Amino acid sequence: MNDTLISHGTPADKARIVAYEMARNSLEGTYTHGINRFARLVRSVDSGTIVPSAEPELVASCGAMSRYEGHMGFGIINAIFAMDRAIDLASEHGIGLVSLAHSNHWLRAATYGYRALERGCAAICFTNTTNNMPAWGATDSRLGNNPFVMAFPRKNGQHMIVDSAMSQFSYGALEVARLAGKQMSVAAGFDKNGNITTDPSAVLETRRPLSAGYWKGAAMSFMIDIFSSCLSGGFPVADIAEQKEESALSQVFIAIDYRKIVGEDEADRIAERAIEYLKGSTKAEGTKEIVYPGERMMRVREENLREGIPVDERVWSEILSL
Amino acid sequence: MNDTLISHGTPADKARIVAYEMARNSLEGTYTHGINRFARLVRSVDSGTIVPSAEPELVASCGAMSRYEGHMGFGIINAIFAMDRAIDLASEHGIGLVSLAHSNHWLRAATYGYRALERGCAAICFTNTTNNMPAWGATDSRLGNNPFVMAFPRKNGQHMIVDSAMSQFSYGALEVARLAGKQMSVAAGFDKNGNITTDPSAVLETRRPLSAGYWKGAAMSFMIDIFSSCLSGGFPVADIAEQKEESALSQVFIAIDYRKIVGEDEADRIAERAIEYLKGSTKAEGTKEIVYPGERMMRVREENLREGIPVDERVWSEILSL
């Protein structure tokens, strides 16, 4: 992947980071935003949507906040840069916020949460997307699913992190279920009669996927779009929807060096208490285990480190042909 | 309300603020956390759960972050103080974070968002609660519904704000529907056979309300609890659950003075674009209007300013008897 990126015009330092992070996304179980997405990323470089040599540029800065222009560079490169800057600001001020305009898809949202966790900071970050989800009460998609991350570190490295899009299911998940002839586990969207359904085919036909929590996820999505675009001076979903492909996204990265106001041991003890309490829940029939956010990922990572990263043969052939 | 608070031992300066904010909550349509809740608040003062003269005390501070001990004071007093401090920090550093331990119920979460909006800042704030919602796959309640707020101002005062608990419906809403013999509009929880249901009686029986977005709201709830308790050194839901009544809550207040990195007019233009796009959605059958988060509250406020705040006679009689 590194070599392919270089042969398509990516500077070596950037190619290494993008290849590493996409491999890591698959290693940690986010296959859809890992190796599976690599061929599409290279096509975006070829089409000019991604400018492979672009560097983020400082637009404005004040105290613990900085605003950057992404110049349509790699989403991963820009977002890592932005979270690293937010962490630097947090080292100085306790908390740091960096906003980023006109960047590309950052792939796995959790990547930037882990970036902060691995430097001992908590993080909140989010991005807007193209229009892929209807407003509450609407039939056409004018909201993004706008992934949102909250991450808090633990001393033992078993970090807590939620990486959640504002739709109940992604289009990718709906398509996988449709091909397998399966129903979704819970309500997934609206059918052509305007009824809520678990049938992926019906939702793919209407293009009316359900926002997570109905009106709640729709409202959160809108506010994430407002924060992302207004804090960066970048595009809201309304403008991203007019691009040829999903690009020119707006993002916000907040890092919190909590150790400046709470002892690391003190916070760790509180987290252990919360985890122990949660995991001691009475399990419903059919539940094997109650997990905290981020726990499952650690297991997939360990399994894939031990047994190798599963990669679809067709995906790999396509990458080799690039 | 002001006089009643004073006669129950509240210092005059604090009584004025608590009475004002509770009246305002009803004025702006959040009746459950307004005048309807006043008698219960006074009982909490009488029982000693709320310490009416308590003042928040600085525990630690670094740059743009401060941590306070709430000393079991009025939730409204402590939370207003904390958001005001966060706004002060944002005025200096661009962004400010204040955490608060051992406070009481802050009543309407949106109150603290509006506090920032009225001083021209954006805000994110959240609180934990007592255990009132099961983890995903669990039957007993070991999560809070943990309200979360994101707020961004507009120059015309028609601010954008989401104030969302992590449960799909509150117990209050389920009880109102049960008394009226109505079904909930969407899935509300589990019945005794472990099936998802819209029947409020069934959910009130099992005490298994649904988290908003199923596993998504459950995961967000847990992370809000971790941030609230770990950043403040306060209680997680696990410890709040052991209190006699819901108290000793942990809260976080983040204010963002975005004008330091983005022009006020520039942000306002982006917000107008986003609102116009959203409201231009194609309406589903039965939808009268697509609203942005915060829009409906402004209308209720205007209506109630014009016609008076509706107050239940029994609620008012009880207050007069205190």
mmCIF file of C-alpha atoms in Angstrom, chain A residues 60-67 92-97 99 122-124 126 131 135-143 148 150-152 160-162 164-169 185-187 196 208 212-216 219-220 222-227 229-234 236-239 241-242 254 256-258 260-263 266-267 270-271 273-278 280-284 287 290 292-293, chain B residues 60-67 92-97 99 122-124 126 131 135-143 148 150-152 160-162 164-169 185-187 196 208 212-216 219-220 222-227 229-234 236-239 241-242 254 256-258 260-263 266-267 270-271 273-278 280-284 287 290 292-293:
data_model
loop_
_atom_site.group_PDB
_atom_site.id
_atom_site.type_symbol
_atom_site.label_atom_id
_atom_site.label_comp_id
_atom_site.label_asym_id
_atom_site.label_seq_id
_atom_site.Cartn_x
_atom_site.Cartn_y
_atom_site.Cartn_z
ATOM 1 C CA ALA A 60 -6.091 31.535 12.926
ATOM 2 C CA SER A 61 -4.970 30.801 16.446
ATOM 3 C CA CYS A 62 -5.819 32.073 19.909
ATOM 4 C CA GLY A 63 -4.732 30.538 23.196
ATOM 5 C CA ALA A 64 -5.881 26.929 23.281
ATOM 6 C CA MET A 65 -7.621 27.005 19.862
ATOM 7 C CA SER A 66 -6.299 26.807 16.310
ATOM 8 C CA ARG A 67 -8.027 26.734 12.948
ATOM 9 C CA GLU A 92 0.115 23.718 27.414
ATOM 10 C CA HIS A 93 -3.430 24.800 28.385
ATOM 11 C CA GLY A 94 -5.025 21.632 29.749
ATOM 12 C CA ILE A 95 -7.485 21.518 26.834
ATOM 13 C CA GLY A 96 -6.911 22.223 23.146
ATOM 14 C CA LEU A 97 -9.260 22.582 20.184
ATOM 15 C CA SER A 99 -10.686 22.860 13.676
ATOM 16 C CA ALA A 122 -8.928 12.252 26.667
ATOM 17 C CA ALA A 123 -10.496 13.384 23.399
ATOM 18 C CA ILE A 124 -13.698 14.462 21.722
ATOM 19 C CA PHE A 126 -16.182 14.733 15.142
ATOM 20 C CA ASN A 131 -25.772 14.150 2.874
ATOM 21 C CA ALA A 135 -33.871 15.095 8.810
ATOM 22 C CA TRP A 136 -36.541 13.906 11.240
ATOM 23 C CA GLY A 137 -39.810 14.000 9.292
ATOM 24 C CA ALA A 138 -38.101 14.303 5.895
ATOM 25 C CA THR A 139 -37.789 11.885 2.994
ATOM 26 C CA ASP A 140 -34.642 13.244 1.293
ATOM 27 C CA SER A 141 -31.185 13.099 2.870
ATOM 28 C CA ARG A 142 -30.014 16.503 4.057
ATOM 29 C CA LEU A 143 -28.063 15.432 7.137
ATOM 30 C CA PHE A 148 -18.651 11.438 16.856
ATOM 31 C CA MET A 150 -15.400 10.349 22.939
ATOM 32 C CA ALA A 151 -12.271 8.645 24.280
ATOM 33 C CA PHE A 152 -10.758 8.339 27.756
ATOM 34 C CA MET A 160 -12.549 3.410 26.641
ATOM 35 C CA ILE A 161 -13.809 4.880 23.379
ATOM 36 C CA VAL A 162 -17.057 5.372 21.535
ATOM 37 C CA SER A 164 -20.519 6.416 16.661
ATOM 38 C CA ALA A 165 -22.145 7.681 13.493
ATOM 39 C CA MET A 166 -25.531 9.361 13.886
ATOM 40 C CA SER A 167 -27.318 6.867 11.622
ATOM 41 C CA GLN A 168 -28.483 3.589 13.164
ATOM 42 C CA PHE A 169 -26.797 1.596 10.365
ATOM 43 C CA SER A 185 -31.430 -6.525 14.241
ATOM 44 C CA VAL A 186 -33.476 -3.386 15.010
ATOM 45 C CA ALA A 187 -35.403 -0.713 13.096
ATOM 46 C CA ILE A 196 -40.340 1.909 9.983
ATOM 47 C CA ARG A 208 -34.354 6.762 4.200
ATOM 48 C CA ALA A 212 -29.916 6.670 15.812
ATOM 49 C CA GLY A 213 -32.548 7.426 18.430
ATOM 50 C CA TYR A 214 -34.936 8.771 15.763
ATOM 51 C CA TRP A 215 -35.188 12.589 16.281
ATOM 52 C CA LYS A 216 -32.306 12.477 18.772
ATOM 53 C CA ALA A 219 -30.663 16.682 16.089
ATOM 54 C CA MET A 220 -27.164 15.636 17.219
ATOM 55 C CA PHE A 222 -27.213 18.788 12.806
ATOM 56 C CA MET A 223 -25.323 20.213 15.788
ATOM 57 C CA ILE A 224 -22.169 18.265 14.860
ATOM 58 C CA ASP A 225 -22.435 19.774 11.376
ATOM 59 C CA ILE A 226 -22.818 23.273 12.845
ATOM 60 C CA PHE A 227 -19.837 22.873 15.193
ATOM 61 C CA SER A 229 -18.363 23.932 9.819
ATOM 62 C CA CYS A 230 -18.781 27.049 11.977
ATOM 63 C CA LEU A 231 -15.636 26.418 14.062
ATOM 64 C CA SER A 232 -13.512 25.748 10.968
ATOM 65 C CA GLY A 233 -15.064 28.231 8.550
ATOM 66 C CA GLY A 234 -15.487 25.214 6.275
ATOM 67 C CA PRO A 236 -21.534 22.381 6.155
ATOM 68 C CA VAL A 237 -23.255 19.247 4.781
ATOM 69 C CA ALA A 238 -25.235 21.575 2.486
ATOM 70 C CA ASP A 239 -22.049 22.464 0.570
ATOM 71 C CA ALA A 241 -23.575 17.657 -0.938
ATOM 72 C CA GLU A 242 -22.701 19.711 -4.020
ATOM 73 C CA ILE A 254 -10.570 18.466 21.197
ATOM 74 C CA ILE A 256 -8.029 17.110 27.221
ATOM 75 C CA ASP A 257 -4.954 16.561 29.386
ATOM 76 C CA TYR A 258 -7.047 15.714 32.442
ATOM 77 C CA LYS A 260 -3.477 18.606 35.038
ATOM 78 C CA ILE A 261 -6.583 18.731 37.264
ATOM 79 C CA VAL A 262 -7.154 15.086 38.344
ATOM 80 C CA GLY A 263 -4.549 12.539 39.389
ATOM 81 C CA GLU A 266 -7.603 8.891 40.843
ATOM 82 C CA ALA A 267 -9.211 8.945 37.376
ATOM 83 C CA ILE A 270 -13.049 5.931 39.055
ATOM 84 C CA ALA A 271 -12.968 4.309 35.600
ATOM 85 C CA ARG A 273 -15.286 1.342 39.404
ATOM 86 C CA ALA A 274 -17.546 2.361 36.484
ATOM 87 C CA ILE A 275 -16.396 -0.568 34.329
ATOM 88 C CA GLU A 276 -16.795 -3.110 37.113
ATOM 89 C CA TYR A 277 -20.306 -1.850 37.871
ATOM 90 C CA LEU A 278 -21.330 -1.935 34.190
ATOM 91 C CA GLY A 280 -21.709 -6.701 36.690
ATOM 92 C CA SER A 281 -25.097 -6.030 35.052
ATOM 93 C CA THR A 282 -27.660 -8.830 34.991
ATOM 94 C CA LYS A 283 -27.479 -10.248 31.485
ATOM 95 C CA ALA A 284 -30.592 -10.539 29.331
ATOM 96 C CA THR A 287 -26.335 -11.904 26.122
ATOM 97 C CA ILE A 290 -21.680 -6.877 28.819
ATOM 98 C CA TYR A 292 -17.694 -1.319 27.727
ATOM 99 C CA PRO A 293 -17.103 0.886 24.671
ATOM 100 C CA ALA B 60 -7.454 22.388 40.893
ATOM 101 C CA SER B 61 -6.789 24.648 37.965
ATOM 102 C CA CYS B 62 -4.433 24.669 35.009
ATOM 103 C CA GLY B 63 -4.594 26.998 32.011
ATOM 104 C CA ALA B 64 -8.023 26.687 30.424
ATOM 105 C CA MET B 65 -9.306 24.013 32.838
ATOM 106 C CA SER B 66 -10.654 24.184 36.374
ATOM 107 C CA ARG B 67 -12.066 21.562 38.707
ATOM 108 C CA GLU B 92 -9.010 34.189 27.908
ATOM 109 C CA HIS B 93 -7.959 30.956 26.148
ATOM 110 C CA GLY B 94 -10.560 30.510 23.381
ATOM 111 C CA ILE B 95 -11.908 27.385 25.047
ATOM 112 C CA GLY B 96 -12.523 26.623 28.720
ATOM 113 C CA LEU B 97 -13.453 23.477 30.615
ATOM 114 C CA SER B 99 -15.640 20.086 35.924
ATOM 115 C CA ALA B 122 -20.721 27.843 21.832
ATOM 116 C CA ALA B 123 -20.955 25.160 24.504
ATOM 117 C CA ILE B 124 -20.829 21.447 25.168
ATOM 118 C CA PHE B 126 -23.129 17.063 30.164
ATOM 119 C CA ASN B 131 -28.847 4.482 37.394
ATOM 120 C CA ALA B 135 -26.521 -1.420 29.542
ATOM 121 C CA TRP B 136 -26.978 -2.945 26.087
ATOM 122 C CA GLY B 137 -27.860 -6.606 26.660
ATOM 123 C CA ALA B 138 -28.657 -6.109 30.364
ATOM 124 C CA THR B 139 -31.920 -6.222 32.298
ATOM 125 C CA ASP B 140 -31.008 -4.083 35.339
ATOM 126 C CA SER B 141 -30.290 -0.352 35.130
ATOM 127 C CA ARG B 142 -26.597 0.433 35.546
ATOM 128 C CA LEU B 143 -26.336 3.388 33.204
ATOM 129 C CA PHE B 148 -25.791 15.942 26.749
ATOM 130 C CA MET B 150 -24.361 21.060 22.223
ATOM 131 C CA ALA B 151 -25.202 24.719 21.627
ATOM 132 C CA PHE B 152 -24.118 27.255 19.020
ATOM 133 C CA MET B 160 -29.259 26.240 17.844
ATOM 134 C CA ILE B 161 -29.167 23.775 20.720
ATOM 135 C CA VAL B 162 -29.619 20.088 21.339
ATOM 136 C CA SER B 164 -30.686 15.159 24.733
ATOM 137 C CA ALA B 165 -30.778 12.406 27.331
ATOM 138 C CA MET B 166 -29.358 9.043 26.279
ATOM 139 C CA SER B 167 -32.633 7.176 26.879
ATOM 140 C CA GLN B 168 -35.222 7.219 24.092
ATOM 141 C CA PHE B 169 -37.943 8.314 26.541
ATOM 142 C CA SER B 185 -44.485 6.835 18.960
ATOM 143 C CA VAL B 186 -41.459 4.534 18.527
ATOM 144 C CA ALA B 187 -39.815 1.615 20.343
ATOM 145 C CA ILE B 196 -38.894 -4.462 22.115
ATOM 146 C CA ARG B 208 -35.976 -1.642 30.869
ATOM 147 C CA ALA B 212 -31.540 6.075 22.196
ATOM 148 C CA GLY B 213 -30.112 4.293 19.158
ATOM 149 C CA TYR B 214 -30.016 0.989 21.090
ATOM 150 C CA TRP B 215 -26.303 0.130 21.724
ATOM 151 C CA LYS B 216 -25.274 3.609 20.515
ATOM 152 C CA ALA B 219 -22.177 3.482 24.764
ATOM 153 C CA MET B 220 -22.466 7.283 24.696
ATOM 154 C CA PHE B 222 -21.121 5.262 29.542
ATOM 155 C CA MET B 223 -18.553 7.641 28.019
ATOM 156 C CA ILE B 224 -20.448 10.686 29.369
ATOM 157 C CA ASP B 225 -20.311 9.074 32.813
ATOM 158 C CA ILE B 226 -16.561 8.457 32.452
ATOM 159 C CA PHE B 227 -15.851 12.031 31.318
ATOM 160 C CA SER B 229 -16.653 11.535 36.915
ATOM 161 C CA CYS B 230 -13.013 11.193 35.821
ATOM 162 C CA LEU B 231 -12.605 14.885 34.909
ATOM 163 C CA SER B 232 -14.153 16.041 38.195
ATOM 164 C CA GLY B 233 -12.835 13.347 40.527
ATOM 165 C CA GLY B 234 -16.484 12.870 41.453
ATOM 166 C CA PRO B 236 -19.662 7.787 38.543
ATOM 167 C CA VAL B 237 -23.232 6.394 38.179
ATOM 168 C CA ALA B 238 -22.040 3.374 40.207
ATOM 169 C CA ASP B 239 -21.627 5.562 43.314
ATOM 170 C CA ALA B 241 -26.780 4.657 42.622
ATOM 171 C CA GLU B 242 -25.881 4.119 46.282
ATOM 172 C CA ILE B 254 -17.027 23.386 27.975
ATOM 173 C CA ILE B 256 -15.924 27.865 23.160
ATOM 174 C CA ASP B 257 -15.403 31.497 22.183
ATOM 175 C CA TYR B 258 -15.285 30.667 18.475
ATOM 176 C CA LYS B 260 -11.358 34.185 18.358
ATOM 177 C CA ILE B 261 -10.715 31.954 15.317
ATOM 178 C CA VAL B 262 -13.762 32.489 13.039
ATOM 179 C CA GLY B 263 -15.541 35.750 12.270
ATOM 180 C CA GLU B 266 -18.661 34.073 8.776
ATOM 181 C CA ALA B 267 -19.998 31.504 11.282
ATOM 182 C CA ILE B 270 -22.512 29.050 7.502
ATOM 183 C CA ALA B 271 -25.246 28.401 10.073
ATOM 184 C CA ARG B 273 -26.846 28.002 4.977
ATOM 185 C CA ALA B 274 -27.130 24.814 7.058
ATOM 186 C CA ILE B 275 -30.531 25.803 8.480
ATOM 187 C CA GLU B 276 -31.933 26.807 5.090
ATOM 188 C CA TYR B 277 -30.777 23.520 3.559
ATOM 189 C CA LEU B 278 -32.254 21.456 6.408
ATOM 190 C CA GLY B 280 -35.828 22.830 2.614
ATOM 191 C CA SER B 281 -36.063 19.034 3.051
ATOM 192 C CA THR B 282 -38.902 17.180 1.326
ATOM 193 C CA LYS B 283 -41.468 16.558 4.043
ATOM 194 C CA ALA B 284 -42.745 13.064 4.739
ATOM 195 C CA THR B 287 -44.814 16.324 8.679
ATOM 196 C CA ILE B 290 -38.784 20.481 9.507
ATOM 197 C CA TYR B 292 -33.695 22.742 13.605
ATOM 198 C CA PRO B 293 -32.687 21.909 17.191
#
